[in-house]
PDB file of C-alpha atoms and ligand atoms in Angstrom:
ATOM      1  CA  MET R 197      -9.132   1.334  14.271  1.00 93.00           C
ATOM      2  CA  ARG R 198      -8.949   2.541  10.515  1.00 96.00           C
ATOM      3  CA  ILE R 199      -6.978   5.725  10.160  1.00 97.00           C
ATOM      4  CA  ALA R 200      -7.632   7.582   7.032  1.00 97.00           C
ATOM      5  CA  ARG R 201      -6.909  11.053   5.555  1.00 97.00           C
ATOM      6  CA  PHE R 202      -9.452  13.046   4.109  1.00 97.00           C
ATOM      7  CA  VAL R 203     -10.382  16.237   2.382  1.00 96.00           C
ATOM      8  CA  ALA R 204     -13.710  17.905   3.223  1.00 92.00           C
ATOM      9  CA  GLN R 205     -12.939  21.532   2.998  1.00 86.00           C
ATOM     10  CA  GLY R 206      -9.240  22.915   3.243  1.00 86.00           C
ATOM     11  CA  ASP R 207      -6.255  20.956   3.931  1.00 90.00           C
ATOM     12  CA  PRO R 208      -6.146  17.325   4.501  1.00 94.00           C
ATOM     13  CA  THR R 209      -7.109  15.944   8.026  1.00 96.00           C
ATOM     14  CA  PHE R 210      -6.707  12.618   9.651  1.00 97.00           C
ATOM     15  CA  GLY R 211      -9.704  10.854  11.037  1.00 97.00           C
ATOM     16  CA  VAL R 212     -10.969   7.498  12.330  1.00 96.00           C
ATOM     17  CA  VAL R 213     -13.345   5.717  10.043  1.00 96.00           C
ATOM     18  CA  GLU R 214     -16.406   4.522  12.209  1.00 92.00           C
ATOM     19  CA  LEU R 215     -19.545   2.574  11.833  1.00 81.00           C
ATOM     20  CA  ALA R 216     -22.373   4.855  12.717  1.00 72.00           C
ATOM     21  CA  GLU R 217     -24.767   3.773  15.348  1.00 72.00           C
ATOM     22  CA  ASP R 218     -27.996   4.247  13.426  1.00 69.00           C
ATOM     23  CA  GLN R 219     -26.478   1.918  10.678  1.00 67.00           C
ATOM     24  CA  GLY R 220     -28.563   4.257   7.923  1.00 71.00           C
ATOM     25  CA  PRO R 221     -27.904   4.070   4.286  1.00 70.00           C
ATOM     26  CA  ASN R 222     -24.336   5.427   4.671  1.00 71.00           C
ATOM     27  CA  PRO R 223     -23.405   3.830   7.825  1.00 79.00           C
ATOM     28  CA  GLU R 224     -19.741   4.855   7.778  1.00 92.00           C
ATOM     29  CA  THR R 225     -18.585   8.262   9.412  1.00 94.00           C
ATOM     30  CA  VAL R 226     -15.015   9.638   9.640  1.00 96.00           C
ATOM     31  CA  ALA R 227     -14.334  11.430  13.041  1.00 95.00           C
ATOM     32  CA  ALA R 228     -11.720  14.048  12.506  1.00 96.00           C
ATOM     33  CA  VAL R 229      -8.474  14.005  14.884  1.00 96.00           C
ATOM     34  CA  SER R 230      -5.969  17.082  15.326  1.00 94.00           C
ATOM     35  CA  GLY R 231      -2.654  16.397  14.293  1.00 92.00           C
ATOM     36  CA  ASP R 232      -0.615  13.448  12.706  1.00 94.00           C
ATOM     37  CA  PRO R 233      -1.314  10.158  14.324  1.00 95.00           C
ATOM     38  CA  LEU R 234       2.219   8.821  13.078  1.00 94.00           C
ATOM     39  CA  ALA R 235       3.974  11.949  14.689  1.00 91.00           C
ATOM     40  CA  GLY R 236       2.367  11.599  18.171  1.00 90.00           C
ATOM     41  CA  PRO R 237      -0.903  11.872  20.222  1.00 91.00           C
ATOM     42  CA  VAL R 238      -4.044  13.101  18.529  1.00 93.00           C
ATOM     43  CA  HIS R 239      -7.445  14.174  19.856  1.00 95.00           C
ATOM     44  CA  TYR R 240     -10.874  13.937  18.475  1.00 96.00           C
ATOM     45  CA  THR R 241     -11.915  17.329  17.041  1.00 95.00           C
ATOM     46  CA  GLY R 242     -15.551  16.726  17.802  1.00 95.00           C
ATOM     47  CA  GLU R 243     -16.170  16.842  14.009  1.00 94.00           C
ATOM     48  CA  ARG R 244     -17.983  13.693  12.464  1.00 93.00           C
ATOM     49  CA  LEU R 245     -18.722  13.443   8.676  1.00 94.00           C
ATOM     50  CA  PRO R 246     -20.368  10.850   6.567  1.00 94.00           C
ATOM     51  CA  LEU R 247     -17.578   9.106   4.777  1.00 94.00           C
ATOM     52  CA  ALA R 248     -19.495   9.240   1.479  1.00 93.00           C
ATOM     53  CA  ASP R 249     -19.163  13.108   1.948  1.00 94.00           C
ATOM     54  CA  VAL R 250     -15.659  13.317   2.103  1.00 96.00           C
ATOM     55  CA  ARG R 251     -12.661  12.816  -0.467  1.00 97.00           C
ATOM     56  CA  LEU R 252     -10.199  10.263   1.009  1.00 97.00           C
ATOM     57  CA  VAL R 253      -6.504  11.011   0.080  1.00 98.00           C
ATOM     58  CA  ALA R 254      -3.357   8.731   0.681  1.00 98.00           C
ATOM     59  CA  PRO R 255      -3.578   7.689   4.405  1.00 98.00           C
ATOM     60  CA  VAL R 256       0.244   8.225   4.746  1.00 96.00           C
ATOM     61  CA  ILE R 257       2.908  10.057   2.705  1.00 91.00           C
ATOM     62  CA  PRO R 258       5.957   8.157   3.651  1.00 92.00           C
ATOM     63  CA  ARG R 259       8.518  10.462   5.403  1.00 86.00           C
ATOM     64  CA  SER R 260      11.639   8.988   3.565  1.00 94.00           C
ATOM     65  CA  LYS R 261      10.668   6.124   1.722  1.00 97.00           C
ATOM     66  CA  VAL R 262       8.719   3.102   0.103  1.00 98.00           C
ATOM     67  CA  ILE R 263      10.667  -0.274   0.237  1.00 98.00           C
ATOM     68  CA  GLY R 264       9.373  -2.765  -2.311  1.00 98.00           C
ATOM     69  CA  VAL R 265       9.933  -6.539  -2.149  1.00 97.00           C
ATOM     70  CA  GLY R 266      10.330  -8.487  -5.153  1.00 95.00           C
ATOM     71  CA  ARG R 267       9.184 -11.884  -6.144  1.00 95.00           C
ATOM     72  CA  ASN R 268       7.996 -12.634  -2.532  1.00 97.00           C
ATOM     73  CA  TYR R 269       5.325 -15.107  -3.734  1.00 96.00           C
ATOM     74  CA  ALA R 270       6.645 -18.145  -5.269  1.00 94.00           C
ATOM     75  CA  GLU R 271       3.904 -18.338  -7.953  1.00 93.00           C
ATOM     76  CA  HIS R 272       4.621 -14.713  -9.046  1.00 92.00           C
ATOM     77  CA  ALA R 273       8.208 -15.614  -9.441  1.00 91.00           C
ATOM     78  CA  ALA R 274       7.445 -18.534 -11.511  1.00 93.00           C
ATOM     79  CA  GLU R 275       5.171 -16.531 -13.847  1.00 92.00           C
ATOM     80  CA  GLN R 276       8.132 -13.918 -14.027  1.00 90.00           C
ATOM     81  CA  GLY R 277      10.409 -16.940 -15.177  1.00 92.00           C
ATOM     82  CA  ALA R 278      12.865 -15.889 -12.169  1.00 91.00           C
ATOM     83  CA  PRO R 279      13.736 -17.850  -9.172  1.00 91.00           C
ATOM     84  CA  VAL R 280      12.555 -17.102  -5.691  1.00 91.00           C
ATOM     85  CA  PRO R 281      15.443 -15.056  -4.129  1.00 91.00           C
ATOM     86  CA  SER R 282      16.767 -16.552  -1.082  1.00 93.00           C
ATOM     87  CA  SER R 283      17.015 -13.280   0.675  1.00 94.00           C
ATOM     88  CA  PRO R 284      14.424 -10.655   0.176  1.00 96.00           C
ATOM     89  CA  LEU R 285      14.996  -8.663  -3.027  1.00 96.00           C
ATOM     90  CA  VAL R 286      14.245  -5.037  -2.156  1.00 97.00           C
ATOM     91  CA  PHE R 287      14.055  -1.649  -4.117  1.00 98.00           C
ATOM     92  CA  LEU R 288      12.946   1.672  -3.322  1.00 98.00           C
ATOM     93  CA  LYS R 289       9.793   3.644  -4.922  1.00 98.00           C
ATOM     94  CA  PRO R 290      10.283   7.426  -4.368  1.00 97.00           C
ATOM     95  CA  ASN R 291       7.478   9.135  -1.875  1.00 96.00           C
ATOM     96  CA  THR R 292       6.136  11.075  -4.869  1.00 97.00           C
ATOM     97  CA  SER R 293       4.639   7.946  -6.463  1.00 98.00           C
ATOM     98  CA  VAL R 294       2.351   7.838  -3.694  1.00 98.00           C
ATOM     99  CA  ILE R 295      -1.493   8.448  -4.555  1.00 98.00           C
ATOM    100  CA  GLY R 296      -4.504   7.918  -2.619  1.00 98.00           C
ATOM    101  CA  PRO R 297      -7.593   5.949  -3.306  1.00 98.00           C
ATOM    102  CA  GLY R 298      -9.673   7.040  -6.480  1.00 98.00           C
ATOM    103  CA  GLU R 299      -6.668   9.086  -7.674  1.00 98.00           C
ATOM    104  CA  PRO R 300      -5.649   8.346 -11.366  1.00 98.00           C
ATOM    105  CA  ILE R 301      -2.674   6.070 -12.293  1.00 98.00           C
ATOM    106  CA  VAL R 302      -1.002   7.880 -15.104  1.00 98.00           C
ATOM    107  CA  TYR R 303      -0.009   5.587 -17.776  1.00 98.00           C
ATOM    108  CA  PRO R 304       3.508   7.169 -19.110  1.00 97.00           C
ATOM    109  CA  ALA R 305       4.224   7.662 -22.760  1.00 96.00           C
ATOM    110  CA  GLU R 306       7.678   5.727 -22.120  1.00 97.00           C
ATOM    111  CA  THR R 307       6.037   2.266 -21.418  1.00 97.00           C
ATOM    112  CA  SER R 308       3.648   0.023 -23.469  1.00 97.00           C
ATOM    113  CA  ASN R 309       3.169  -2.742 -20.740  1.00 98.00           C
ATOM    114  CA  LEU R 310       1.879  -1.034 -17.644  1.00 98.00           C
ATOM    115  CA  HIS R 311       1.217  -3.888 -14.794  1.00 98.00           C
ATOM    116  CA  TYR R 312      -0.822  -3.722 -11.625  1.00 98.00           C
ATOM    117  CA  GLU R 313       0.622  -5.450  -8.548  1.00 98.00           C
ATOM    118  CA  GLY R 314      -1.850  -5.769  -5.580  1.00 98.00           C
ATOM    119  CA  GLU R 315       0.080  -5.849  -2.103  1.00 98.00           C
ATOM    120  CA  LEU R 316      -0.433  -5.859   1.526  1.00 98.00           C
ATOM    121  CA  ALA R 317       1.611  -2.525   2.799  1.00 98.00           C
ATOM    122  CA  VAL R 318       2.977  -2.354   6.285  1.00 98.00           C
ATOM    123  CA  VAL R 319       3.038   1.168   7.737  1.00 98.00           C
ATOM    124  CA  ILE R 320       5.997   1.708  10.022  1.00 98.00           C
ATOM    125  CA  GLY R 321       5.193   3.694  13.386  1.00 97.00           C
ATOM    126  CA  ARG R 322       8.629   4.102  15.140  1.00 96.00           C
ATOM    127  CA  ILE R 323      12.223   5.041  14.152  1.00 97.00           C
ATOM    128  CA  CYS R 324      14.051   1.824  14.328  1.00 98.00           C
ATOM    129  CA  ARG R 325      17.085  -0.019  13.120  1.00 98.00           C
ATOM    130  CA  ARG R 326      18.236  -3.655  13.400  1.00 98.00           C
ATOM    131  CA  VAL R 327      14.766  -4.880  14.365  1.00 98.00           C
ATOM    132  CA  PRO R 328      14.900  -8.487  15.497  1.00 98.00           C
ATOM    133  CA  PRO R 329      11.896 -10.389  13.886  1.00 98.00           C
ATOM    134  CA  GLU R 330      10.381 -11.419  17.058  1.00 98.00           C
ATOM    135  CA  ARG R 331      10.232  -7.514  18.023  1.00 98.00           C
ATOM    136  CA  ALA R 332       8.889  -6.403  14.429  1.00 98.00           C
ATOM    137  CA  ALA R 333       5.446  -5.947  15.776  1.00 98.00           C
ATOM    138  CA  GLU R 334       6.468  -3.252  18.151  1.00 98.00           C
ATOM    139  CA  VAL R 335       7.504  -1.034  15.068  1.00 98.00           C
ATOM    140  CA  VAL R 336       4.340  -1.500  12.895  1.00 98.00           C
ATOM    141  CA  PHE R 337       1.670   1.255  13.080  1.00 98.00           C
ATOM    142  CA  GLY R 338      -0.789  -0.588  10.891  1.00 98.00           C
ATOM    143  CA  TYR R 339      -1.400  -2.192   7.483  1.00 98.00           C
ATOM    144  CA  THR R 340      -2.918  -0.653   4.370  1.00 98.00           C
ATOM    145  CA  ILE R 341      -3.342  -1.621   0.566  1.00 98.00           C
ATOM    146  CA  ALA R 342      -0.818  -0.913  -2.106  1.00 98.00           C
ATOM    147  CA  ASN R 343      -0.829  -1.292  -5.854  1.00 98.00           C
ATOM    148  CA  ASP R 344       2.945  -1.239  -6.848  1.00 98.00           C
ATOM    149  CA  VAL R 345       2.295  -0.352 -10.398  1.00 98.00           C
ATOM    150  CA  THR R 346       5.203  -1.497 -12.839  1.00 98.00           C
ATOM    151  CA  CYS R 347       6.205  -0.611 -16.132  1.00 98.00           C
ATOM    152  CA  ARG R 348       7.218  -4.323 -17.104  1.00 97.00           C
ATOM    153  CA  ASP R 349       9.043  -3.574 -20.254  1.00 97.00           C
ATOM    154  CA  LEU R 350      11.256  -0.898 -18.551  1.00 98.00           C
ATOM    155  CA  GLN R 351      12.064  -3.130 -15.677  1.00 96.00           C
ATOM    156  CA  ALA R 352      13.658  -5.539 -17.967  1.00 95.00           C
ATOM    157  CA  ALA R 353      15.218  -2.828 -20.084  1.00 97.00           C
ATOM    158  CA  ASP R 354      16.721  -1.040 -17.299  1.00 97.00           C
ATOM    159  CA  GLY R 355      17.816  -3.675 -15.223  1.00 92.00           C
ATOM    160  CA  GLN R 356      17.419  -1.422 -12.066  1.00 95.00           C
ATOM    161  CA  TRP R 357      13.916  -1.184 -11.357  1.00 97.00           C
ATOM    162  CA  THR R 358      13.923   2.705 -10.097  1.00 97.00           C
ATOM    163  CA  ARG R 359      12.197   4.004 -13.418  1.00 98.00           C
ATOM    164  CA  ALA R 360       9.948   1.153 -14.052  1.00 98.00           C
ATOM    165  CA  LYS R 361       8.413   1.365 -10.529  1.00 98.00           C
ATOM    166  CA  GLY R 362       9.028   5.106  -9.717  1.00 98.00           C
ATOM    167  CA  PHE R 363       6.901   7.227 -12.007  1.00 98.00           C
ATOM    168  CA  ASP R 364       4.440   9.780 -10.473  1.00 98.00           C
ATOM    169  CA  SER R 365       1.338   7.871  -9.325  1.00 98.00           C
ATOM    170  CA  PHE R 366       2.768   4.552  -9.328  1.00 98.00           C
ATOM    171  CA  CYS R 367       2.065   3.617  -5.767  1.00 98.00           C
ATOM    172  CA  PRO R 368      -1.557   4.040  -4.908  1.00 98.00           C
ATOM    173  CA  LEU R 369      -1.972   3.505  -1.122  1.00 98.00           C
ATOM    174  CA  GLY R 370      -5.289   3.243   1.049  1.00 98.00           C
ATOM    175  CA  PRO R 371      -8.226   3.360   1.720  1.00 97.00           C
ATOM    176  CA  TRP R 372      -6.940   3.767   5.095  1.00 98.00           C
ATOM    177  CA  ILE R 373      -4.423   2.299   7.823  1.00 98.00           C
ATOM    178  CA  ALA R 374      -5.801  -0.659   9.864  1.00 97.00           C
ATOM    179  CA  THR R 375      -4.290  -0.558  13.286  1.00 97.00           C
ATOM    180  CA  HIS R 376      -6.443  -3.059  15.010  1.00 95.00           C
ATOM    181  CA  LEU R 377      -4.568  -6.219  13.171  1.00 96.00           C
ATOM    182  CA  GLY R 378      -1.944  -7.956  15.003  1.00 96.00           C
ATOM    183  CA  MET R 379       1.024  -9.024  12.884  1.00 96.00           C
ATOM    184  CA  ASP R 380      -0.169 -13.053  12.774  1.00 96.00           C
ATOM    185  CA  GLU R 381      -3.653 -11.823  11.539  1.00 97.00           C
ATOM    186  CA  ALA R 382      -1.615  -9.639   9.065  1.00 98.00           C
ATOM    187  CA  GLY R 383       0.191 -12.721   7.731  1.00 97.00           C
ATOM    188  CA  ARG R 384      -2.864 -14.582   6.712  1.00 98.00           C
ATOM    189  CA  LEU R 385      -5.171 -12.132   4.933  1.00 98.00           C
ATOM    190  CA  ASP R 386      -7.044 -12.838   1.631  1.00 98.00           C
ATOM    191  CA  LEU R 387      -6.143 -10.643  -1.128  1.00 98.00           C
ATOM    192  CA  LEU R 388      -7.985 -10.080  -4.378  1.00 98.00           C
ATOM    193  CA  THR R 389      -7.107  -7.817  -7.114  1.00 98.00           C
ATOM    194  CA  SER R 390      -9.660  -7.035  -9.765  1.00 98.00           C
ATOM    195  CA  LEU R 391      -9.345  -5.368 -13.254  1.00 98.00           C
ATOM    196  CA  ASN R 392     -12.682  -3.866 -14.475  1.00 98.00           C
ATOM    197  CA  ASP R 393     -14.437  -6.079 -11.678  1.00 96.00           C
ATOM    198  CA  GLU R 394     -12.775  -9.187 -13.146  1.00 98.00           C
ATOM    199  CA  PRO R 395     -10.747 -11.174 -10.625  1.00 98.00           C
ATOM    200  CA  VAL R 396      -6.891 -11.372 -11.637  1.00 98.00           C
ATOM    201  CA  GLN R 397      -5.055 -12.024  -8.535  1.00 98.00           C
ATOM    202  CA  THR R 398      -6.222 -14.134  -5.628  1.00 98.00           C
ATOM    203  CA  ALA R 399      -3.791 -15.042  -2.751  1.00 98.00           C
ATOM    204  CA  ASN R 400      -3.482 -15.217   0.836  1.00 98.00           C
ATOM    205  CA  THR R 401      -0.693 -13.379   2.665  1.00 98.00           C
ATOM    206  CA  SER R 402       0.332 -16.486   4.313  1.00 98.00           C
ATOM    207  CA  GLU R 403       1.899 -17.463   0.931  1.00 97.00           C
ATOM    208  CA  MET R 404       4.730 -14.815   1.378  1.00 97.00           C
ATOM    209  CA  VAL R 405       8.149 -16.386   0.947  1.00 97.00           C
ATOM    210  CA  HIS R 406       9.709 -14.125   3.479  1.00 97.00           C
ATOM    211  CA  SER R 407       7.377 -13.174   6.329  1.00 98.00           C
ATOM    212  CA  ILE R 408       6.391  -9.637   7.487  1.00 98.00           C
ATOM    213  CA  PRO R 409       8.636  -9.778  10.465  1.00 98.00           C
ATOM    214  CA  ASP R 410      11.471 -11.370   8.346  1.00 98.00           C
ATOM    215  CA  LEU R 411      10.972  -8.501   5.971  1.00 98.00           C
ATOM    216  CA  ILE R 412      11.019  -5.770   8.723  1.00 98.00           C
ATOM    217  CA  ALA R 413      14.172  -7.318  10.259  1.00 98.00           C
ATOM    218  CA  TYR R 414      15.745  -7.386   6.709  1.00 98.00           C
ATOM    219  CA  VAL R 415      15.064  -4.034   5.760  1.00 98.00           C
ATOM    220  CA  SER R 416      16.030  -2.376   8.871  1.00 98.00           C
ATOM    221  CA  SER R 417      19.232  -4.285   8.931  1.00 98.00           C
ATOM    222  CA  PHE R 418      20.529  -1.836   6.374  1.00 98.00           C
ATOM    223  CA  THR R 419      18.474   1.157   6.566  1.00 98.00           C
ATOM    224  CA  THR R 420      16.769   3.275   9.474  1.00 98.00           C
ATOM    225  CA  LEU R 421      13.198   3.245   9.253  1.00 98.00           C
ATOM    226  CA  LEU R 422      11.060   6.238  10.210  1.00 97.00           C
ATOM    227  CA  PRO R 423       7.319   6.679  11.177  1.00 97.00           C
ATOM    228  CA  GLY R 424       5.253   6.733   7.982  1.00 97.00           C
ATOM    229  CA  ASP R 425       8.033   4.814   5.955  1.00 98.00           C
ATOM    230  CA  VAL R 426       6.018   1.957   4.037  1.00 98.00           C
ATOM    231  CA  ILE R 427       7.105  -1.771   3.051  1.00 98.00           C
ATOM    232  CA  LEU R 428       5.276  -3.396   0.093  1.00 98.00           C
ATOM    233  CA  THR R 429       5.275  -6.963   0.868  1.00 98.00           C
ATOM    234  CA  GLY R 430       5.438  -8.261  -2.797  1.00 98.00           C
ATOM    235  CA  THR R 431       2.748  -9.247  -5.134  1.00 97.00           C
ATOM    236  CA  PRO R 432       1.202 -12.575  -5.781  1.00 97.00           C
ATOM    237  CA  ALA R 433       0.688 -14.383  -9.322  1.00 96.00           C
ATOM    238  CA  GLY R 434      -1.593 -12.945 -11.608  1.00 97.00           C
ATOM    239  CA  VAL R 435       0.052  -9.519 -12.754  1.00 97.00           C
ATOM    240  CA  GLY R 436      -1.111  -8.256 -15.916  1.00 97.00           C
ATOM    241  CA  PRO R 437      -1.387  -5.157 -18.282  1.00 98.00           C
ATOM    242  CA  MET R 438      -3.661  -2.208 -17.473  1.00 98.00           C
ATOM    243  CA  VAL R 439      -4.857   0.280 -20.275  1.00 98.00           C
ATOM    244  CA  ALA R 440      -6.154   3.838 -20.112  1.00 97.00           C
ATOM    245  CA  GLY R 441      -9.774   3.491 -19.091  1.00 98.00           C
ATOM    246  CA  ASP R 442      -9.343   0.541 -16.692  1.00 98.00           C
ATOM    247  CA  ARG R 443     -10.322   0.443 -13.200  1.00 98.00           C
ATOM    248  CA  VAL R 444      -8.220  -1.496 -10.778  1.00 98.00           C
ATOM    249  CA  SER R 445      -9.012  -2.621  -7.205  1.00 98.00           C
ATOM    250  CA  VAL R 446      -7.244  -4.328  -4.494  1.00 98.00           C
ATOM    251  CA  THR R 447      -9.231  -5.816  -1.800  1.00 98.00           C
ATOM    252  CA  ILE R 448      -7.576  -7.206   1.471  1.00 98.00           C
ATOM    253  CA  SER R 449      -9.900  -8.851   3.898  1.00 96.00           C
ATOM    254  CA  GLY R 450      -9.566  -6.869   7.191  1.00 94.00           C
ATOM    255  CA  ILE R 451      -8.622  -3.808   5.544  1.00 96.00           C
ATOM    256  CA  GLY R 452     -10.875  -2.746   2.831  1.00 96.00           C
ATOM    257  CA  THR R 453     -10.667  -2.015  -0.894  1.00 97.00           C
ATOM    258  CA  LEU R 454      -8.209   0.223  -2.773  1.00 98.00           C
ATOM    259  CA  THR R 455      -9.490   1.432  -6.212  1.00 98.00           C
ATOM    260  CA  ASN R 456      -7.966   3.468  -8.894  1.00 98.00           C
ATOM    261  CA  PRO R 457      -8.601   4.405 -12.583  1.00 98.00           C
ATOM    262  CA  VAL R 458      -6.132   4.338 -15.179  1.00 98.00           C
ATOM    263  CA  VAL R 459      -5.815   7.494 -17.436  1.00 98.00           C
ATOM    264  CA  SER R 460      -3.521   8.246 -20.288  1.00 95.00           C
ATOM    265  CA  GLU R 461      -0.729  11.066 -19.906  1.00 90.00           C
ATOM    266  CA  GLU R 462      -2.767  13.496 -22.013  1.00 79.00           C
ATOM    267  CA  ALA R 463      -6.004  13.385 -20.067  1.00 60.00           C
TER     268      ALA R 463
HETATM  269 ZN1  LIG F 647       5.753  -5.368  -6.270  1.00 81.60          ZN
END
């Protein structure tokens, strides 16, 4: 199932993205559901709209946190001139950094080196603490796509990564949450980041240093995870700068494509 949040008129609504039976020119529809699928059972309202006629928003606003993982692909660690950490290197992004598909990444005045980082994101579905790796699949609601936008200059200057990765708009998520992928499948997906349609990052999630179950076990060893919390699993090699006017897309096989424009702060 592909769970999206969308606006047609009024407040954002959750919905299930489906392939319409007639396979017409706009074959995808979104079927509205009542309530929040991360909070409890939901029901179809009966309303179905062409996907092309609605505006998707972030499929989840994390209740408490977005946890990022640094240098979880060996080739990315090498391009940063840094070692692969023996344990996951984790950081937090504020939930106010989350935006949805199509929403602008705002280039802050404080940086002159703004980077994209295409990543697979894990959406947590249950309250949990100290989850053993072999039970990690039980706490996953689904998988989505993230861009862990980073001010590379501030990351180096600050030492701590909070500001470099925490500006408003620095965590695009979407376009929806894929709940049908098993954990083994999620660990072997193709990832492609494109900048203005030029491929810049190509990898497979099987190249992660620390696997998805190991990341969930590690993160939940020190903090309680809540439904709607998101773990970003790290970016592969090929990170690079974006400027205002650029358009960045992250595609992950089995999920979809997350595209966001970059705008200057004055825009
Ligand atoms: Zn990252």
